[in-house]
PDB file of C-alpha atoms in Angstrom:
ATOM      1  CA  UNK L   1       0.000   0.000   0.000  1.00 45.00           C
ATOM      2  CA  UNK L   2       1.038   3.303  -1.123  1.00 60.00           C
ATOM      3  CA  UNK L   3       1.808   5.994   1.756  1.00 69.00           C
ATOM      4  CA  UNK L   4      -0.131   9.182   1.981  1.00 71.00           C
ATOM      5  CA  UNK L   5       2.007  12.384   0.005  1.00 71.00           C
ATOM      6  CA  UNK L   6       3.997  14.195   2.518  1.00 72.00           C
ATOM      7  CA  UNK L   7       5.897  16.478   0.327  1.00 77.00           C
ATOM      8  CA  UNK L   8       9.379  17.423   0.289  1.00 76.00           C
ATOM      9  CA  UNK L   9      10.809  18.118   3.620  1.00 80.00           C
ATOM     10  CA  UNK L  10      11.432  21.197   4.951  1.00 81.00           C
ATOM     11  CA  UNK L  11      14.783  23.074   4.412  1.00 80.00           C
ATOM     12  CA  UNK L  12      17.039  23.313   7.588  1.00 82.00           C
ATOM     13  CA  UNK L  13      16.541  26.523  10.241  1.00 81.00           C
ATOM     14  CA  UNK L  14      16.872  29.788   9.395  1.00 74.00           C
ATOM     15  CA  UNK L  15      20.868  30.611  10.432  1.00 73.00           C
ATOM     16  CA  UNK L  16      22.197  27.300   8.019  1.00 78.00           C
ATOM     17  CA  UNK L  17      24.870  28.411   5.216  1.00 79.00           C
ATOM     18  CA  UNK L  18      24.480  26.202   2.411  1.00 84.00           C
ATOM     19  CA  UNK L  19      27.900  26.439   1.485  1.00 93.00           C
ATOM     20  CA  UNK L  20      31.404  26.682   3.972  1.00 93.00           C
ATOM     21  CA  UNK L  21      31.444  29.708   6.243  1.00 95.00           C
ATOM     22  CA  UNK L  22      33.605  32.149   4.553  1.00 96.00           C
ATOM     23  CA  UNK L  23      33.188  31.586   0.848  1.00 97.00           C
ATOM     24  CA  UNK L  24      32.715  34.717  -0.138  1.00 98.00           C
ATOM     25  CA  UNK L  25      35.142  36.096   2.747  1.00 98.00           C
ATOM     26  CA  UNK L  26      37.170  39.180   0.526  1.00 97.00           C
ATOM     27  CA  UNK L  27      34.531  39.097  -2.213  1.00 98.00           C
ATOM     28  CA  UNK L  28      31.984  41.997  -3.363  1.00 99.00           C
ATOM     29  CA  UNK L  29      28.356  41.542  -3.383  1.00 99.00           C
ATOM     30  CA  UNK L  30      26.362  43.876  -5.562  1.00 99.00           C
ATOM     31  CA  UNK L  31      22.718  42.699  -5.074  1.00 99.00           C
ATOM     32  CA  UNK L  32      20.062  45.248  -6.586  1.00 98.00           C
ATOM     33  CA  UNK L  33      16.414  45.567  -4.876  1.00 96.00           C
ATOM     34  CA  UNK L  34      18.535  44.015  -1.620  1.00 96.00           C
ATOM     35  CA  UNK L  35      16.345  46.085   0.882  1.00 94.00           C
ATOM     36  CA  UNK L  36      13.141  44.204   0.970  1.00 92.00           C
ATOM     37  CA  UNK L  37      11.574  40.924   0.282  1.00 93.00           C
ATOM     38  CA  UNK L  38      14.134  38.514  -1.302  1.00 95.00           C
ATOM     39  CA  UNK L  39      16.942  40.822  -2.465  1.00 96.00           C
ATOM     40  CA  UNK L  40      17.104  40.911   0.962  1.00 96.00           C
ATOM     41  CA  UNK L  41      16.773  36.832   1.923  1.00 96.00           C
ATOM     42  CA  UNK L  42      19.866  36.301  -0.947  1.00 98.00           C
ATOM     43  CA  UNK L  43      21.921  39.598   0.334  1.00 98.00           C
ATOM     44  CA  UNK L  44      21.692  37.632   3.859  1.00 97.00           C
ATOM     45  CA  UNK L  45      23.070  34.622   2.836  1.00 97.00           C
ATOM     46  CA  UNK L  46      25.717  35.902   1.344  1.00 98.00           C
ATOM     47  CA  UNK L  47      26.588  38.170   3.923  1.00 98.00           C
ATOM     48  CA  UNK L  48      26.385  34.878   6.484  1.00 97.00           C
ATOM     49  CA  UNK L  49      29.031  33.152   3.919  1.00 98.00           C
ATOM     50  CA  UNK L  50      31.400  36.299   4.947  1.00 98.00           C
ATOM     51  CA  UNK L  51      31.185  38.761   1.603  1.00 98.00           C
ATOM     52  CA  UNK L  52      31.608  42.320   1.346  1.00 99.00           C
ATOM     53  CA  UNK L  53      28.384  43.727   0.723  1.00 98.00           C
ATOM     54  CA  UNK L  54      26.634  46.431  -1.591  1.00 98.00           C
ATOM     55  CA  UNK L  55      22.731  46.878  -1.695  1.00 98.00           C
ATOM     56  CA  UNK L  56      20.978  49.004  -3.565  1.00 97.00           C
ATOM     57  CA  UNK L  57      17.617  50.278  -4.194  1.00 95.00           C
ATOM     58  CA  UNK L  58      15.821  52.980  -5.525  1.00 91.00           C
ATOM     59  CA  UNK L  59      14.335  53.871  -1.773  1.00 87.00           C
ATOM     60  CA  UNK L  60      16.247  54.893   0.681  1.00 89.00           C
ATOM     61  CA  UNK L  61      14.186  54.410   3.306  1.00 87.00           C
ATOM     62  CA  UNK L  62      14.291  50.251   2.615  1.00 83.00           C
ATOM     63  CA  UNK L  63      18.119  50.609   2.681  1.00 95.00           C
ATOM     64  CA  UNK L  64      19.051  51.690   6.209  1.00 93.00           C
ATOM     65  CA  UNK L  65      17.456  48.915   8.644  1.00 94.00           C
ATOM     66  CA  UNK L  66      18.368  46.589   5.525  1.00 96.00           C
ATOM     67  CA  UNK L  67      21.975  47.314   6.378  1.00 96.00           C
ATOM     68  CA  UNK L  68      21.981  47.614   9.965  1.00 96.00           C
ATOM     69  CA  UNK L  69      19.917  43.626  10.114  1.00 96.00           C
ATOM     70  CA  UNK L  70      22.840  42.431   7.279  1.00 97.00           C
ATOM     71  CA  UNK L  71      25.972  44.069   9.221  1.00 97.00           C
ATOM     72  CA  UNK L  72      24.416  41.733  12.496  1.00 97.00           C
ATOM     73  CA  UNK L  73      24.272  38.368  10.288  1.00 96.00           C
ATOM     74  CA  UNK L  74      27.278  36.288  11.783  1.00 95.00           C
ATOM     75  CA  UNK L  75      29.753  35.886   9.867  1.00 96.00           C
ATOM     76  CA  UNK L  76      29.040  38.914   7.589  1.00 97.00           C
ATOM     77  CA  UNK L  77      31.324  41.128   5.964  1.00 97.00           C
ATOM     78  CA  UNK L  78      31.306  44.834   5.388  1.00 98.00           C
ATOM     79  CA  UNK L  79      28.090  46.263   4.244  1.00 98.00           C
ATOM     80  CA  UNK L  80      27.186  49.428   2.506  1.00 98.00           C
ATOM     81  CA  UNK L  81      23.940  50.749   1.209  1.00 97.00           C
ATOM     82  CA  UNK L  82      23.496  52.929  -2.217  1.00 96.00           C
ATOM     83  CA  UNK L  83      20.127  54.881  -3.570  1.00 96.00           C
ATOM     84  CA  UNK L  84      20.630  53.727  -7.457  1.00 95.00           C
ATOM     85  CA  UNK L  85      17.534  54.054 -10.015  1.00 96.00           C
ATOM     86  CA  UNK L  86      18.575  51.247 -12.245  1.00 97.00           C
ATOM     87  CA  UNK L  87      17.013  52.532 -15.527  1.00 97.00           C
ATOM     88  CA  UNK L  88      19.489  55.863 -15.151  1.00 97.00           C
ATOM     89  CA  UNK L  89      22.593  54.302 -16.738  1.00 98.00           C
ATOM     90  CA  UNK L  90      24.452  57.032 -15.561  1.00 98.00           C
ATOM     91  CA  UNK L  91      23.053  56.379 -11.720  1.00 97.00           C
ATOM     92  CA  UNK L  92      24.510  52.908 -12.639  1.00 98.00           C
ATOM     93  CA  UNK L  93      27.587  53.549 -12.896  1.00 98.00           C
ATOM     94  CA  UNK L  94      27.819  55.638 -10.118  1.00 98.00           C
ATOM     95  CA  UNK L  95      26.812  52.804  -7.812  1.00 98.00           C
ATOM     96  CA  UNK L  96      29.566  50.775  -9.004  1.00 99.00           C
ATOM     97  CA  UNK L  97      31.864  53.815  -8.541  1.00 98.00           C
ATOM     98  CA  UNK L  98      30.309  53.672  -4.949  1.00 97.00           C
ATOM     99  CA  UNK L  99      31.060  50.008  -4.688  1.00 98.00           C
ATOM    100  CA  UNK L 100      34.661  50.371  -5.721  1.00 98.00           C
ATOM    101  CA  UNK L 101      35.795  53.060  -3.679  1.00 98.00           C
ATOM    102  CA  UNK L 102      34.222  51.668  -0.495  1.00 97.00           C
ATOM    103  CA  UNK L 103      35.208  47.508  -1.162  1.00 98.00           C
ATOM    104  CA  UNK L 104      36.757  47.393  -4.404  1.00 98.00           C
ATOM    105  CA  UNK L 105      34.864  46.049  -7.798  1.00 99.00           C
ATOM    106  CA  UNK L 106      32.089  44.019  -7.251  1.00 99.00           C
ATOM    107  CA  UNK L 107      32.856  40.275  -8.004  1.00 99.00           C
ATOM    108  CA  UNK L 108      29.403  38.750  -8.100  1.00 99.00           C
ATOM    109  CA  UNK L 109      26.591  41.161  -9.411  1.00 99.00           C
ATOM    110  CA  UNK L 110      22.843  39.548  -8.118  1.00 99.00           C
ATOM    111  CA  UNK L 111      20.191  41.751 -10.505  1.00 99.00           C
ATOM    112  CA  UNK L 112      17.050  41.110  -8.420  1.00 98.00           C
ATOM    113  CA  UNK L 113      15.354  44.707  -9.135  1.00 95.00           C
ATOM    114  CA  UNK L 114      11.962  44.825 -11.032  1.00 94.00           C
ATOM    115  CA  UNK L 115       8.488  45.633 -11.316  1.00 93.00           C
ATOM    116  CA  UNK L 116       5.540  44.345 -11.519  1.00 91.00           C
ATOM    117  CA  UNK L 117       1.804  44.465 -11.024  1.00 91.00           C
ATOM    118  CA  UNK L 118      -1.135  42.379 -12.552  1.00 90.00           C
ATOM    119  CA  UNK L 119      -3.199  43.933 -15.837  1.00 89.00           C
ATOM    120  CA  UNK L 120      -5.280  42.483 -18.134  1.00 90.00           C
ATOM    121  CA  UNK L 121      -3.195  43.199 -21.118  1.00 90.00           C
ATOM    122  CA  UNK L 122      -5.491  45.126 -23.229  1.00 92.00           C
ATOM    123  CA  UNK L 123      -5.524  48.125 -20.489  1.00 92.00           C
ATOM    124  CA  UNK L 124      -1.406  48.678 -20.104  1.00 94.00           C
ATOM    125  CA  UNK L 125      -0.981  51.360 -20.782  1.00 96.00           C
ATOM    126  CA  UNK L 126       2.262  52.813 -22.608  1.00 96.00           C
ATOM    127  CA  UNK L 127       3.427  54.183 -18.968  1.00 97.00           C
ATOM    128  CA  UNK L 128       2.478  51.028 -17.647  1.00 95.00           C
ATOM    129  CA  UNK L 129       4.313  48.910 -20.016  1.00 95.00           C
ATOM    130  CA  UNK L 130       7.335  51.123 -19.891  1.00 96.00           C
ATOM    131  CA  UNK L 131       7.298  51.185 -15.989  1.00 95.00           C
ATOM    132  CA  UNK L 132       7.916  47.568 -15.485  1.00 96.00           C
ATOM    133  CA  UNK L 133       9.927  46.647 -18.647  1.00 96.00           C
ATOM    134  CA  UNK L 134      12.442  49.836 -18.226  1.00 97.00           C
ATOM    135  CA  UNK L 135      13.580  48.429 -14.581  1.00 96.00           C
ATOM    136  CA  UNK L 136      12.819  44.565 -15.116  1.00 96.00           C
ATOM    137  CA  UNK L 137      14.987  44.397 -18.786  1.00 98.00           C
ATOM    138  CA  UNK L 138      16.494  47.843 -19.262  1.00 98.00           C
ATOM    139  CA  UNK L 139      17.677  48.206 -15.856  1.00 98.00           C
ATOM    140  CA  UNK L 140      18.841  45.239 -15.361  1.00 98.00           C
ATOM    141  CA  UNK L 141      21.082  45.226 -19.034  1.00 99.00           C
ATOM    142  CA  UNK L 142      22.539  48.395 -17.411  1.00 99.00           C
ATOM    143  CA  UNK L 143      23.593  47.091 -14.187  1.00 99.00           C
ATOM    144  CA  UNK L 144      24.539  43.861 -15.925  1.00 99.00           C
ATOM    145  CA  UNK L 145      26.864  45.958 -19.095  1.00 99.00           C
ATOM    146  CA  UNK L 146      28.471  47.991 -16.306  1.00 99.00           C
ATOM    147  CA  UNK L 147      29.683  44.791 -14.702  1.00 99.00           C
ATOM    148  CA  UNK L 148      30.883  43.256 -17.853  1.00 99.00           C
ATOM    149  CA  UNK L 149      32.597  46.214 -18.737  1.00 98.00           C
ATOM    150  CA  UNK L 150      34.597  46.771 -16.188  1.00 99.00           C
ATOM    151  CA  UNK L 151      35.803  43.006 -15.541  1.00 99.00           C
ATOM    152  CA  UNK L 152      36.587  42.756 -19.325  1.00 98.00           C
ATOM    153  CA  UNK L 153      38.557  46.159 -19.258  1.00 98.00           C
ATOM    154  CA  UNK L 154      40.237  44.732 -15.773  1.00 98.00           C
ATOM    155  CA  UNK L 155      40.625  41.713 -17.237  1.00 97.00           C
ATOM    156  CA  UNK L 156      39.158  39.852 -13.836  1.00 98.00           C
ATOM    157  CA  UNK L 157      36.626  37.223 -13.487  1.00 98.00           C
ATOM    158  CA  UNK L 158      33.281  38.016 -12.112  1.00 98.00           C
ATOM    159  CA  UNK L 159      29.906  36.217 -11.712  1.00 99.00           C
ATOM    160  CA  UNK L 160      26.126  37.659 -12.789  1.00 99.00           C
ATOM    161  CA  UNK L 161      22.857  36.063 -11.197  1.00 99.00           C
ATOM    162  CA  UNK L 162      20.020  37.449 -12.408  1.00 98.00           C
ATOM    163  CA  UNK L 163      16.415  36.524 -11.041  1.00 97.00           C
ATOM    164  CA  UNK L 164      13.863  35.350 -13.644  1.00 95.00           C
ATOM    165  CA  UNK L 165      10.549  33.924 -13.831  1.00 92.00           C
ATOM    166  CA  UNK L 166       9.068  30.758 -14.987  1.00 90.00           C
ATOM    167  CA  UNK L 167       6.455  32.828 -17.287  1.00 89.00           C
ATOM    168  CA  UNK L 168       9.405  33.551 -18.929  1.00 89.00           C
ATOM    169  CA  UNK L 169       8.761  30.064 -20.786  1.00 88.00           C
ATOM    170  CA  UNK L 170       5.484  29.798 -20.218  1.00 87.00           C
ATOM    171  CA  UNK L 171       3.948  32.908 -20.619  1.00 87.00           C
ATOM    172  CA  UNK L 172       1.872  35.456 -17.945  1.00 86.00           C
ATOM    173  CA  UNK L 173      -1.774  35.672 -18.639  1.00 86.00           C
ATOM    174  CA  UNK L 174      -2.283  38.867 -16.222  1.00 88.00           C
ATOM    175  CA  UNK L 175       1.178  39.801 -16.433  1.00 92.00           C
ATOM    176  CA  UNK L 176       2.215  40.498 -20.526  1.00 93.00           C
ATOM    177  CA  UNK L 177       4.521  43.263 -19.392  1.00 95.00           C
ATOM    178  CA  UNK L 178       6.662  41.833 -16.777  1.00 95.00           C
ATOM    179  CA  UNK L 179       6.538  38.244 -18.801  1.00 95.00           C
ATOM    180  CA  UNK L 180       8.126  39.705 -22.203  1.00 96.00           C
ATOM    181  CA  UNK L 181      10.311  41.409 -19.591  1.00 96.00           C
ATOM    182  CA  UNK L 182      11.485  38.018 -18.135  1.00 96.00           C
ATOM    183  CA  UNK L 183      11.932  36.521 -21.093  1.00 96.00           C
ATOM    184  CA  UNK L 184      14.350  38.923 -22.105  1.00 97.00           C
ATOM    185  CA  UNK L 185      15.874  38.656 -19.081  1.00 98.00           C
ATOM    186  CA  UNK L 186      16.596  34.682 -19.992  1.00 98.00           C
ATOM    187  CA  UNK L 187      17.420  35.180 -23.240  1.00 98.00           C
ATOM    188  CA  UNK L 188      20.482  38.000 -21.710  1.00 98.00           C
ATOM    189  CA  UNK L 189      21.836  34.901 -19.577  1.00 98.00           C
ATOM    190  CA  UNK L 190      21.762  32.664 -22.684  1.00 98.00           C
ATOM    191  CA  UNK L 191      23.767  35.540 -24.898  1.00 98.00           C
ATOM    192  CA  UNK L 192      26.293  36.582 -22.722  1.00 99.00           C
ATOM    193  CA  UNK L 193      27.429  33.109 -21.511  1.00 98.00           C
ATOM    194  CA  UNK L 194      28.281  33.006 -24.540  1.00 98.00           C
ATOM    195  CA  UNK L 195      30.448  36.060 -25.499  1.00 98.00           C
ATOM    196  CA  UNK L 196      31.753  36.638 -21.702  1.00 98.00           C
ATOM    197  CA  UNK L 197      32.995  33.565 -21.223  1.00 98.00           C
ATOM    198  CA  UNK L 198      36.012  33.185 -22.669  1.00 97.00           C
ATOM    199  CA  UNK L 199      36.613  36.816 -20.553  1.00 97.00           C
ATOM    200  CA  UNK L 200      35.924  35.002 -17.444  1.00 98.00           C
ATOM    201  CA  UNK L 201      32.558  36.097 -16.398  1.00 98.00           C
ATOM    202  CA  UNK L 202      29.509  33.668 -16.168  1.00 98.00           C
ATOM    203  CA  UNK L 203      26.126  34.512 -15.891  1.00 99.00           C
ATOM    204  CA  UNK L 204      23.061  32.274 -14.620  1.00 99.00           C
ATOM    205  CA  UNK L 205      19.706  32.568 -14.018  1.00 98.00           C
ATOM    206  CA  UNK L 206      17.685  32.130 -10.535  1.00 98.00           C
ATOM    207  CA  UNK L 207      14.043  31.952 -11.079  1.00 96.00           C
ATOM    208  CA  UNK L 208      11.916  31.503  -7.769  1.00 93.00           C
ATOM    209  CA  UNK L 209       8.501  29.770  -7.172  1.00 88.00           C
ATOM    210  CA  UNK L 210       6.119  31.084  -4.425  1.00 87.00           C
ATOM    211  CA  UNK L 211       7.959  32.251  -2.016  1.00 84.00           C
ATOM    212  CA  UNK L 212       5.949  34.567   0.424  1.00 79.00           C
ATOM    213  CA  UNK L 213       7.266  37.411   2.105  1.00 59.00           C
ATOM    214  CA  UNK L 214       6.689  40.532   4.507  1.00 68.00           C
ATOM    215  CA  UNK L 215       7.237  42.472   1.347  1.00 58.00           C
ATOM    216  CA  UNK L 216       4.868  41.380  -1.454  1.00 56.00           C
ATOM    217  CA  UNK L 217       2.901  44.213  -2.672  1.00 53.00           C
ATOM    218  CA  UNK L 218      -0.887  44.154  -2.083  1.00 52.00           C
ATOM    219  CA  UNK L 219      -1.732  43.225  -5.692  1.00 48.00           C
ATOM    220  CA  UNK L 220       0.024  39.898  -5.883  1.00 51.00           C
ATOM    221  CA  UNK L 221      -0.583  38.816  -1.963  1.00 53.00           C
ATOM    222  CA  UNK L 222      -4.303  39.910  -2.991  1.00 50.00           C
ATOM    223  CA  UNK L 223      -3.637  36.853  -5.647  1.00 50.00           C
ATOM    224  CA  UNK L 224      -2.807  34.618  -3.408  1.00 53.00           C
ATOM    225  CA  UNK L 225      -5.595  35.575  -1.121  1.00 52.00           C
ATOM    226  CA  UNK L 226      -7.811  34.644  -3.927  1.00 51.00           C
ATOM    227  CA  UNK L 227      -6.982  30.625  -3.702  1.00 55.00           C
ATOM    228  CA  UNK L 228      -9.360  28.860  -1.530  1.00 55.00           C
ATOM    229  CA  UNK L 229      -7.739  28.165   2.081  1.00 51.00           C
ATOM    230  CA  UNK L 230      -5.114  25.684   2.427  1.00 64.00           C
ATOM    231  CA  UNK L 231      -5.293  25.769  -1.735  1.00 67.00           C
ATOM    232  CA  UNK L 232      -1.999  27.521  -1.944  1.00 71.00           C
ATOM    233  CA  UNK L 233      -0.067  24.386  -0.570  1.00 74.00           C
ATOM    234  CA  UNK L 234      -2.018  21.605  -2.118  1.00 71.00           C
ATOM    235  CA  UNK L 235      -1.003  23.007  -5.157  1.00 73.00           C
ATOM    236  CA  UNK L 236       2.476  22.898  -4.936  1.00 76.00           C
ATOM    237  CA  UNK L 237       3.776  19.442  -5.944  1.00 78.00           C
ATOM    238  CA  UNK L 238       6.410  19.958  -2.754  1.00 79.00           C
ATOM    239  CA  UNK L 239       2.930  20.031  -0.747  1.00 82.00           C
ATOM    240  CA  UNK L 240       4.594  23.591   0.925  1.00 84.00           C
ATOM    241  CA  UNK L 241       5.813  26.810  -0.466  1.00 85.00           C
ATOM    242  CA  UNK L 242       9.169  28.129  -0.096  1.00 86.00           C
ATOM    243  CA  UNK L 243      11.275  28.996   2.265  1.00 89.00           C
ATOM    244  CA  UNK L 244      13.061  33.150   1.002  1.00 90.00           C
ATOM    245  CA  UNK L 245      16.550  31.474   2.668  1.00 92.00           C
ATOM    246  CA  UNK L 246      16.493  28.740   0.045  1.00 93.00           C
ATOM    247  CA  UNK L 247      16.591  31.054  -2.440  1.00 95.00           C
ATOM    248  CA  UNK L 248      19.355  32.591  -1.091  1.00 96.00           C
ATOM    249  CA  UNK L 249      21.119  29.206  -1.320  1.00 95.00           C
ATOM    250  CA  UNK L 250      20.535  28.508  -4.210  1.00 97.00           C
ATOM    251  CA  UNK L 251      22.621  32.175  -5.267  1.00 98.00           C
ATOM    252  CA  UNK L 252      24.986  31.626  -3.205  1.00 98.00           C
ATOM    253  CA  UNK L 253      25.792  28.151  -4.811  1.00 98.00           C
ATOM    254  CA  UNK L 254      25.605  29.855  -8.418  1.00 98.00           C
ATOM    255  CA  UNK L 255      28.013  32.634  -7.846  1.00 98.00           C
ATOM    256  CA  UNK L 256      30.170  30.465  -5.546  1.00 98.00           C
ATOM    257  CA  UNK L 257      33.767  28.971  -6.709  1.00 96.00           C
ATOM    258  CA  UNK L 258      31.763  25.457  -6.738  1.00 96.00           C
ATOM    259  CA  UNK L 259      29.923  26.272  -9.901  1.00 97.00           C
ATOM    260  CA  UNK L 260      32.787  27.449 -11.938  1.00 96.00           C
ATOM    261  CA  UNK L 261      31.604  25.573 -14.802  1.00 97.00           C
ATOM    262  CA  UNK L 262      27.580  26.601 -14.493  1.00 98.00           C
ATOM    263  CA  UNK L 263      27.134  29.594 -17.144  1.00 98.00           C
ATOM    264  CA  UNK L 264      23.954  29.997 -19.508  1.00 98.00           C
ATOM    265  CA  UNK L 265      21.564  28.584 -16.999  1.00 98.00           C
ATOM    266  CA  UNK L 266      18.243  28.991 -15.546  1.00 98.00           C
ATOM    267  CA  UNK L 267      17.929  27.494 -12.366  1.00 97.00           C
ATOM    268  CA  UNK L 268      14.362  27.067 -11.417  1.00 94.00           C
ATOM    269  CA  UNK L 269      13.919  27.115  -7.442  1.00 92.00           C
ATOM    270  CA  UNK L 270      10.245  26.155  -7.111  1.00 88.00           C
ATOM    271  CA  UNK L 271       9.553  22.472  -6.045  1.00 85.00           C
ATOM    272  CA  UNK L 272       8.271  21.543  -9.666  1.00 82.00           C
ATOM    273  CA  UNK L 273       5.584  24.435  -9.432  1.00 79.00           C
ATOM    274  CA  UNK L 274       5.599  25.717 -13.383  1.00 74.00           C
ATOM    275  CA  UNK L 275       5.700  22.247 -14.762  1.00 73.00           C
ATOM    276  CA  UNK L 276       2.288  21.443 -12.627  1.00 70.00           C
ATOM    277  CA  UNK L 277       0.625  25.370 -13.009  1.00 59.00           C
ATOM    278  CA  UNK L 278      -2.391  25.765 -15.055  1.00 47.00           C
ATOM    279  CA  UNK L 279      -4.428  28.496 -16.326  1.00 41.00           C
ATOM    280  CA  UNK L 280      -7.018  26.276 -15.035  1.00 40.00           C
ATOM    281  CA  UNK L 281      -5.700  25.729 -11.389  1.00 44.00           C
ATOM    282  CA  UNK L 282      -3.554  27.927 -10.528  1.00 49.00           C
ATOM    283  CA  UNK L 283      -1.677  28.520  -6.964  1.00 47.00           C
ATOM    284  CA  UNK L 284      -2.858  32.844  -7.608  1.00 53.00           C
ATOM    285  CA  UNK L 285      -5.805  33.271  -9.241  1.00 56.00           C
ATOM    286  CA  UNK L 286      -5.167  35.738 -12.218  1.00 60.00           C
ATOM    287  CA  UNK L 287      -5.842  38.530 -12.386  1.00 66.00           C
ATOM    288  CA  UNK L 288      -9.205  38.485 -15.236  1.00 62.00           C
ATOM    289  CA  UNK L 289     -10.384  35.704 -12.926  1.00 59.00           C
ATOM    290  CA  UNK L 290     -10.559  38.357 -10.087  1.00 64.00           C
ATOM    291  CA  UNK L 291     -11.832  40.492 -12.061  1.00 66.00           C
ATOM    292  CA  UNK L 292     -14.557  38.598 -13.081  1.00 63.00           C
ATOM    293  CA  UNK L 293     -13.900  38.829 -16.690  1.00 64.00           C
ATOM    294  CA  UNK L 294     -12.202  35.329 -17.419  1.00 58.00           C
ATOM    295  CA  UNK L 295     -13.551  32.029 -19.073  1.00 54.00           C
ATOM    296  CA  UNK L 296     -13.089  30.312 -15.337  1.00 46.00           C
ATOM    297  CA  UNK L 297     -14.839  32.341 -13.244  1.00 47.00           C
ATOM    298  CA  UNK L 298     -14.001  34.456  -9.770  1.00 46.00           C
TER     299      UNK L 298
END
C-alpha cells in the first residue's frame, strides 16, 4: 500500500549556510532591490558566507534597517547601502563607482530589481508597459553591461545572477509586461554566456517559485488571497511553499567557486511548481479571474 504524500521536507533553520562559512570572505556583493523581500533573503546569505556587501535600491528608506539587520548576520562582511535608479545608466555607474571606492569592484553582481503588477493586457498602458519593462529588462542590461565592462577592461573574473521567472517560458496571462520582460531577461543569460565567457565572467539565471514574504505588494498577496484556504499548498507538488533562505542558497551556490563551470543557466527554485501550473488551477488566481472577466470564473 502506497503511503499518503507528505511532500518534500522542509529546508534546515533559518541561520544554516548552504555552502562553507567564509566563501565569499574578501569578495563583493552587488545585489540590486537588496532592501526588501528577497533581495534581501539572498543579500543575507551571502553576507552569512562572509562577503563584502553592496545593496541598492531605488528607496532609501528600505536601505538603512536593511543594512543595519545584514551588518548583524554572523559571519558577515562589510556592508554598505546605495540609492541607485537602475534605468538611469548614468546612476549605474555611479553605484559601481560607490562600490569600488568603499570595497573594491564588485565580483558577483545579483540583478534582483523589477516591477511588476497584474493587468489584463489590453488596459497597459504605454506608462504602464514602460514602468515595469524599463527596470525589469532595461535596468537590469545596465547594471549587468556595467559589470561586464569593467571586468573585461580589468581583465578579472566576475559572476552575474540574475532573477527570472518561470512565465518567462510559459507565458503570464495577467502579467504580458513583466513576462516579455522576463523573457528577455533569460534570453540576456543565454547571450552573454556566450560572449563573456572566454573573458571570465559567467552569468546564470535564478528563477523563484512562491515564495511569500513581509514584502509582497498588495496586488500579488491579494492573488494569493484569492486561492481557496489551504489551496496555496495543495497546489504545490512539494505540498509547501518556499522557504526566502532557500533562495538565497541557491545564489549563493551559483556565484560560488563550486559552480565554476555553471554559465547559460536557468535554475528554477520552485519544487516543480511551473511544470504542474495551469491556467485552469492555478496557486494565484489571475488577475481576469478576479476580475470577473475570465472564461473560469471568480
Amino acid at each position: 500500500m502506497e503511503n499518503p504524500p507528505r511532500g518534500l521536507p522542509a529546508p534546515p533553520p533559518l541561520g544554516a549556510a548552504a555552502l562553507p562559512p567564509g566563501t565569499f570572505a574578501g569578495q563583493v556583493v552587488l545585489v540590486t532591490g537588496g532592501g526588501t523581500g528577497l533581495g534581501r533573503a539572498v543579500a543575507t546569505e551571502f553576507a552569512r558566507l562572509g562577503a563584502d556587501l553592496v545593496i541598492a535600491s531605488r528607496r532609501a528608506e528600505h536601505l538603512k534597517a536593511a543594512q543595519e539587520e545584514l551588518a548583524a548576520v554572523p559571519g558577515a562582511g562589510r556592508v554598505t547601502a546605495a540609492v541607485c535608479d537602475i534605468r538611469d545608466p548614468e546612476r549605474v555607474a555611479g553605484v559601481f563607482d560607490a562600490a569600488e571606492a568603499a570595497f573594491g569592484l564588485p565580483d558577483v553582481l545579483v540583478n534582483n530589481a523589477a516591477a511588476n503588477f497584474p493587468s489584463p493586457a489590453e488596459d497597459l498602458s504605454p506608462n504602464a508597459w514602460r514602468a515595469v519593462v524599463d527596470i525589469t529588462l532595461t535596468g537590469t542590461w545596465f547594471m549587468t553591461r556595467e559589470f561586464g565592462r569593467r571586468h573585461l577592461t580589468a581583465g578579472t573574473p566576475g559572476s552575474i545572477v540574475n532573477i527570472g521567472a518561470s512565465y518567462a517560458w510559459t507565458g503570464g496571462p495577467g502579467f504580458a509586461h513583466s513576462a516579455a520582460a522576463k523573457a528577455g531577461v533569460k534570453n540576456l543569460v543565454e547571450t552573454l554566456a556566450v560572449e563573456w565567457g572566454p573573458y571570465g565572467v559567467q552569468i546564470n539565471g535564478l528563477v523563484p517559485g512562491l515564495f511569500p514574504h513581509a514584502d509582497m505588494t498588495e496586488d500579488i498577496r491579494g492573488g494569493l488571497e484569492h486561492a481557496a484556504p489551504g489551496a496555496r499548498d495543495a497546489r504545490q507538488p512539494a505540498l509547501r511553499v518556499g522557504a526566502p533562505r532557500e533562495l538565497g542558497w541557491a545564489a549563493t551556490f551559483l556565484a560560488s567557486p563550486y559552480a565554476r563551470f555553471v554559465t547559460g543557466h536557468t535554475l528554477v527554485v520552485d519544487g516543480a511548481n511551473w511544470q504542474r501550473r495551469s491556467v485552469v488551477n492555478p496557486e494565484v488566481v489571475p488577475v481576469r479571474e478576479q476580475l470577473g472577466r475570465g472564461p473560469f470564473g471568480p
